[in-house]
mmCIF file of C-alpha atoms and ligand atoms in Angstrom:
data_model
loop_
_atom_site.group_PDB
_atom_site.id
_atom_site.type_symbol
_atom_site.label_atom_id
_atom_site.label_comp_id
_atom_site.label_asym_id
_atom_site.label_seq_id
_atom_site.Cartn_x
_atom_site.Cartn_y
_atom_site.Cartn_z
ATOM 1 C CA MET A 1 -9.551 -3.248 -6.506
ATOM 2 C CA ILE A 2 -11.832 -5.604 -4.628
ATOM 3 C CA LEU A 3 -13.834 -7.789 -6.993
ATOM 4 C CA PRO A 4 -17.139 -9.539 -6.259
ATOM 5 C CA ILE A 5 -16.729 -13.245 -5.468
ATOM 6 C CA TYR A 6 -18.947 -15.592 -7.454
ATOM 7 C CA VAL A 7 -20.783 -18.008 -5.195
ATOM 8 C CA TYR A 8 -22.164 -21.529 -5.492
ATOM 9 C CA GLY A 9 -24.778 -21.703 -8.233
ATOM 10 C CA GLN A 10 -22.923 -19.355 -10.604
ATOM 11 C CA SER A 11 -22.051 -21.128 -13.841
ATOM 12 C CA ALA A 12 -18.591 -19.463 -13.874
ATOM 13 C CA LEU A 13 -17.530 -21.903 -11.137
ATOM 14 C CA ARG A 14 -18.287 -24.868 -13.419
ATOM 15 C CA LYS A 15 -16.863 -23.723 -16.756
ATOM 16 C CA PRO A 16 -13.721 -25.195 -18.309
ATOM 17 C CA THR A 17 -10.702 -22.888 -17.961
ATOM 18 C CA GLU A 18 -8.046 -21.965 -20.510
ATOM 19 C CA GLU A 19 -4.303 -21.580 -20.163
ATOM 20 C CA ILE A 20 -2.956 -18.063 -20.454
ATOM 21 C CA GLY A 21 0.205 -16.717 -22.042
ATOM 22 C CA PRO A 22 2.602 -13.865 -21.173
ATOM 23 C CA ASP A 23 0.601 -11.580 -23.481
ATOM 24 C CA TYR A 24 -2.527 -11.856 -21.316
ATOM 25 C CA GLU A 25 -3.612 -8.263 -20.927
ATOM 26 C CA GLY A 26 -3.483 -6.730 -17.462
ATOM 27 C CA LEU A 27 -2.137 -9.878 -15.798
ATOM 28 C CA LYS A 28 -0.167 -8.088 -13.057
ATOM 29 C CA GLU A 29 -3.127 -5.910 -12.169
ATOM 30 C CA LEU A 30 -5.455 -8.901 -12.188
ATOM 31 C CA ILE A 31 -3.195 -10.790 -9.771
ATOM 32 C CA ASP A 32 -2.996 -7.727 -7.487
ATOM 33 C CA ASN A 33 -6.781 -7.484 -7.525
ATOM 34 C CA MET A 34 -7.141 -11.173 -6.716
ATOM 35 C CA TYR A 35 -4.830 -10.865 -3.690
ATOM 36 C CA GLU A 36 -6.718 -7.786 -2.510
ATOM 37 C CA THR A 37 -10.080 -9.546 -2.959
ATOM 38 C CA MET A 38 -8.812 -12.630 -1.115
ATOM 39 C CA TYR A 39 -7.355 -10.659 1.823
ATOM 40 C CA ASN A 40 -10.503 -8.564 2.117
ATOM 41 C CA ALA A 41 -12.529 -11.768 2.509
ATOM 42 C CA SER A 42 -9.935 -13.341 4.881
ATOM 43 C CA GLY A 43 -9.324 -16.225 2.478
ATOM 44 C CA VAL A 44 -6.091 -18.166 1.942
ATOM 45 C CA GLY A 45 -6.733 -18.859 -1.740
ATOM 46 C CA LEU A 46 -8.709 -17.460 -4.666
ATOM 47 C CA ALA A 47 -9.064 -18.914 -8.157
ATOM 48 C CA ALA A 48 -9.940 -17.010 -11.333
ATOM 49 C CA PRO A 49 -13.341 -18.763 -11.808
ATOM 50 C CA GLN A 50 -14.328 -17.310 -8.409
ATOM 51 C CA ILE A 51 -14.141 -13.841 -9.939
ATOM 52 C CA GLY A 52 -15.849 -14.989 -13.135
ATOM 53 C CA LEU A 53 -12.756 -15.591 -15.293
ATOM 54 C CA SER A 54 -12.355 -18.941 -17.054
ATOM 55 C CA ILE A 55 -8.559 -18.970 -17.020
ATOM 56 C CA ARG A 56 -5.987 -21.205 -15.315
ATOM 57 C CA LEU A 57 -4.800 -18.908 -12.559
ATOM 58 C CA PHE A 58 -5.091 -18.843 -8.790
ATOM 59 C CA VAL A 59 -3.407 -17.067 -5.897
ATOM 60 C CA VAL A 60 -2.712 -18.377 -2.400
ATOM 61 C CA ASP A 61 -1.340 -16.891 0.796
ATOM 62 C CA ALA A 62 -1.520 -19.294 3.712
ATOM 63 C CA ASP A 63 1.191 -17.551 5.772
ATOM 64 C CA VAL A 64 -1.454 -16.690 8.384
ATOM 65 C CA MET A 65 -1.659 -20.436 9.182
ATOM 66 C CA GLY A 66 2.109 -20.656 9.641
ATOM 67 C CA ASP A 67 1.939 -20.977 13.430
ATOM 68 C CA GLU A 68 -0.223 -24.074 13.164
ATOM 69 C CA TYR A 69 1.283 -25.505 9.984
ATOM 70 C CA GLU A 70 4.987 -24.900 9.434
ATOM 71 C CA GLU A 71 4.665 -25.623 5.679
ATOM 72 C CA CYS A 72 2.282 -22.650 5.315
ATOM 73 C CA LYS A 73 4.926 -20.114 6.396
ATOM 74 C CA GLY A 74 5.629 -17.915 3.380
ATOM 75 C CA PHE A 75 3.319 -19.984 1.163
ATOM 76 C CA LYS A 76 2.310 -17.031 -0.976
ATOM 77 C CA ARG A 77 2.231 -17.644 -4.706
ATOM 78 C CA ALA A 78 0.441 -16.878 -7.944
ATOM 79 C CA PHE A 79 -0.023 -20.146 -9.834
ATOM 80 C CA ILE A 80 -0.424 -19.755 -13.591
ATOM 81 C CA ASN A 81 -1.195 -22.779 -15.785
ATOM 82 C CA PRO A 82 -0.496 -25.165 -12.884
ATOM 83 C CA GLU A 83 -0.238 -28.912 -13.389
ATOM 84 C CA ILE A 84 -0.111 -31.699 -10.829
ATOM 85 C CA THR A 85 2.693 -33.974 -12.020
ATOM 86 C CA ASN A 86 2.624 -36.405 -9.084
ATOM 87 C CA LYS A 87 0.756 -36.873 -5.820
ATOM 88 C CA SER A 88 0.866 -39.080 -2.755
ATOM 89 C CA GLN A 89 -1.310 -42.172 -2.536
ATOM 90 C CA GLU A 90 -1.747 -41.353 1.115
ATOM 91 C CA THR A 91 -4.617 -38.987 1.835
ATOM 92 C CA VAL A 92 -5.590 -36.824 4.794
ATOM 93 C CA SER A 93 -9.099 -35.730 5.723
ATOM 94 C CA MET A 94 -9.567 -32.221 7.128
ATOM 95 C CA GLU A 95 -12.190 -29.534 7.261
ATOM 96 C CA GLU A 96 -12.263 -26.942 4.487
ATOM 97 C CA GLY A 97 -14.193 -23.839 3.620
ATOM 98 C CA CYS A 98 -14.438 -21.744 0.473
ATOM 99 C CA LEU A 99 -15.144 -18.063 -0.224
ATOM 100 C CA SER A 100 -17.671 -19.236 -2.846
ATOM 101 C CA LEU A 101 -19.541 -21.333 -0.247
ATOM 102 C CA PRO A 102 -19.968 -18.972 2.708
ATOM 103 C CA GLY A 103 -20.938 -20.660 5.963
ATOM 104 C CA ILE A 104 -20.075 -24.200 4.851
ATOM 105 C CA ASN A 105 -17.281 -26.279 6.344
ATOM 106 C CA GLU A 106 -16.868 -29.961 5.557
ATOM 107 C CA SER A 107 -14.170 -32.596 5.800
ATOM 108 C CA VAL A 108 -12.435 -33.327 2.509
ATOM 109 C CA SER A 109 -9.914 -36.063 1.723
ATOM 110 C CA ARG A 110 -6.822 -34.809 -0.154
ATOM 111 C CA ALA A 111 -3.418 -36.135 -1.149
ATOM 112 C CA LYS A 112 -0.812 -35.515 1.556
ATOM 113 C CA TRP A 113 1.609 -33.969 -0.928
ATOM 114 C CA VAL A 114 1.633 -32.920 -4.577
ATOM 115 C CA GLU A 115 4.388 -32.239 -7.068
ATOM 116 C CA VAL A 116 3.435 -29.362 -9.313
ATOM 117 C CA ARG A 117 4.615 -27.344 -12.258
ATOM 118 C CA TYR A 118 3.455 -23.807 -12.879
ATOM 119 C CA GLN A 119 4.396 -20.318 -14.010
ATOM 120 C CA ASP A 120 4.636 -17.428 -11.581
ATOM 121 C CA GLU A 121 3.429 -13.845 -12.096
ATOM 122 C CA ASN A 122 6.539 -13.182 -14.246
ATOM 123 C CA MET A 123 5.763 -16.285 -16.317
ATOM 124 C CA GLN A 124 8.826 -18.013 -14.879
ATOM 125 C CA GLU A 125 8.489 -21.795 -14.839
ATOM 126 C CA HIS A 126 8.705 -23.586 -11.464
ATOM 127 C CA GLU A 127 8.563 -27.138 -10.193
ATOM 128 C CA GLU A 128 7.759 -27.636 -6.541
ATOM 129 C CA LYS A 129 6.753 -30.296 -4.042
ATOM 130 C CA ILE A 130 4.033 -28.954 -1.781
ATOM 131 C CA GLU A 131 3.164 -30.723 1.462
ATOM 132 C CA GLY A 132 0.713 -30.743 4.337
ATOM 133 C CA TYR A 133 -1.855 -27.997 4.657
ATOM 134 C CA ALA A 134 -0.226 -26.040 1.813
ATOM 135 C CA ALA A 135 -0.864 -29.060 -0.444
ATOM 136 C CA ARG A 136 -4.509 -28.978 0.650
ATOM 137 C CA VAL A 137 -4.817 -25.283 -0.250
ATOM 138 C CA PHE A 138 -3.201 -25.955 -3.629
ATOM 139 C CA GLN A 139 -5.524 -28.895 -4.408
ATOM 140 C CA HIS A 140 -8.598 -26.932 -3.339
ATOM 141 C CA GLU A 141 -7.703 -24.048 -5.667
ATOM 142 C CA TYR A 142 -6.669 -26.385 -8.464
ATOM 143 C CA ASP A 143 -10.127 -27.989 -8.235
ATOM 144 C CA HIS A 144 -11.683 -24.598 -9.025
ATOM 145 C CA LEU A 145 -9.793 -24.582 -12.354
ATOM 146 C CA GLU A 146 -11.368 -27.971 -13.099
ATOM 147 C CA GLY A 147 -14.880 -26.705 -12.384
ATOM 148 C CA HIS A 148 -15.085 -28.352 -8.956
ATOM 149 C CA VAL A 149 -15.924 -27.016 -5.529
ATOM 150 C CA PHE A 150 -15.048 -28.889 -2.341
ATOM 151 C CA THR A 151 -18.589 -30.069 -1.678
ATOM 152 C CA ASP A 152 -18.290 -32.164 -4.877
ATOM 153 C CA ARG A 153 -15.814 -34.265 -2.888
ATOM 154 C CA ILE A 154 -17.879 -34.977 0.234
ATOM 155 C CA SER A 155 -20.093 -38.018 0.728
ATOM 156 C CA PRO A 156 -23.578 -38.017 -0.872
ATOM 157 C CA LEU A 157 -25.019 -38.215 2.655
ATOM 158 C CA ARG A 158 -23.147 -35.116 3.846
ATOM 159 C CA ARG A 159 -24.145 -33.296 0.646
ATOM 160 C CA GLN A 160 -27.782 -34.192 1.262
ATOM 161 C CA LEU A 161 -27.485 -32.814 4.799
ATOM 162 C CA ILE A 162 -26.214 -29.424 3.576
ATOM 163 C CA LYS A 163 -28.506 -29.276 0.528
ATOM 164 C CA ASN A 164 -30.620 -26.465 1.952
ATOM 165 C CA LYS A 165 -27.560 -24.394 2.797
ATOM 166 C CA LEU A 166 -26.253 -24.849 -0.747
ATOM 167 C CA ASN A 167 -29.630 -23.932 -2.226
ATOM 168 C CA ASN A 168 -29.765 -20.806 -0.081
ATOM 169 C CA ILE A 169 -26.347 -19.691 -1.321
ATOM 170 C CA ALA A 170 -27.435 -20.266 -4.927
ATOM 171 C CA LYS A 171 -30.621 -18.252 -4.303
ATOM 172 C CA GLY A 172 -28.640 -15.352 -2.814
ATOM 173 C CA LYS A 173 -30.216 -15.886 0.608
ATOM 174 C CA THR A 174 -26.929 -16.249 2.444
ATOM 175 C CA ALA A 175 -25.568 -13.166 4.191
ATOM 176 C CA CYS A 176 -21.911 -12.524 3.530
ATOM 177 C CA ARG A 177 -19.620 -9.755 4.771
ATOM 178 C CA TYR A 178 -17.724 -9.450 1.461
ATOM 179 C CA LYS A 179 -19.150 -8.556 -1.935
ATOM 180 C CA THR A 180 -20.552 -11.563 -3.812
ATOM 181 C CA LYS A 181 -22.195 -12.277 -7.107
HETATM 182 NI NI1 NI B 1 -12.610 -22.347 -2.875
#
């Protein structure tokens, strides 16, 4: 089932999120719905706050970028209760977009790699080092669980320059080809 994606201005994107346990009702179905919603919108990641749920869960599938970024090949995961246990001092700046901020693309500085711990859709525990563009996707989605969107991480000057665009999204004035809320 395709779910509406909450856009910039919705308080759900800013709320604290809670960890979930194996008894979380309908978890498998929820994850399926999140993948379907993400693919429908041509995204490579979708976090629970973007569909109005304040829980620590996101899905990614960056395989489509595999030709350009080797590390994205097969990078399809559900991350439940993820933690960043270590990250590189070295950062890389690259352009990002977000399904909750249609029409906005800005350069964001991110750690080059992250070491993470998380549970998968079967609640199996994993530890993984994620690098390159895959690390960027992870950090972007992880930010959503912390109530951040990528424009929080751009310079005040850049944010001022896109202020009208952001306001238009919040006012529902931005056209979008997928269902939003
Ligand atoms: Ni996003």
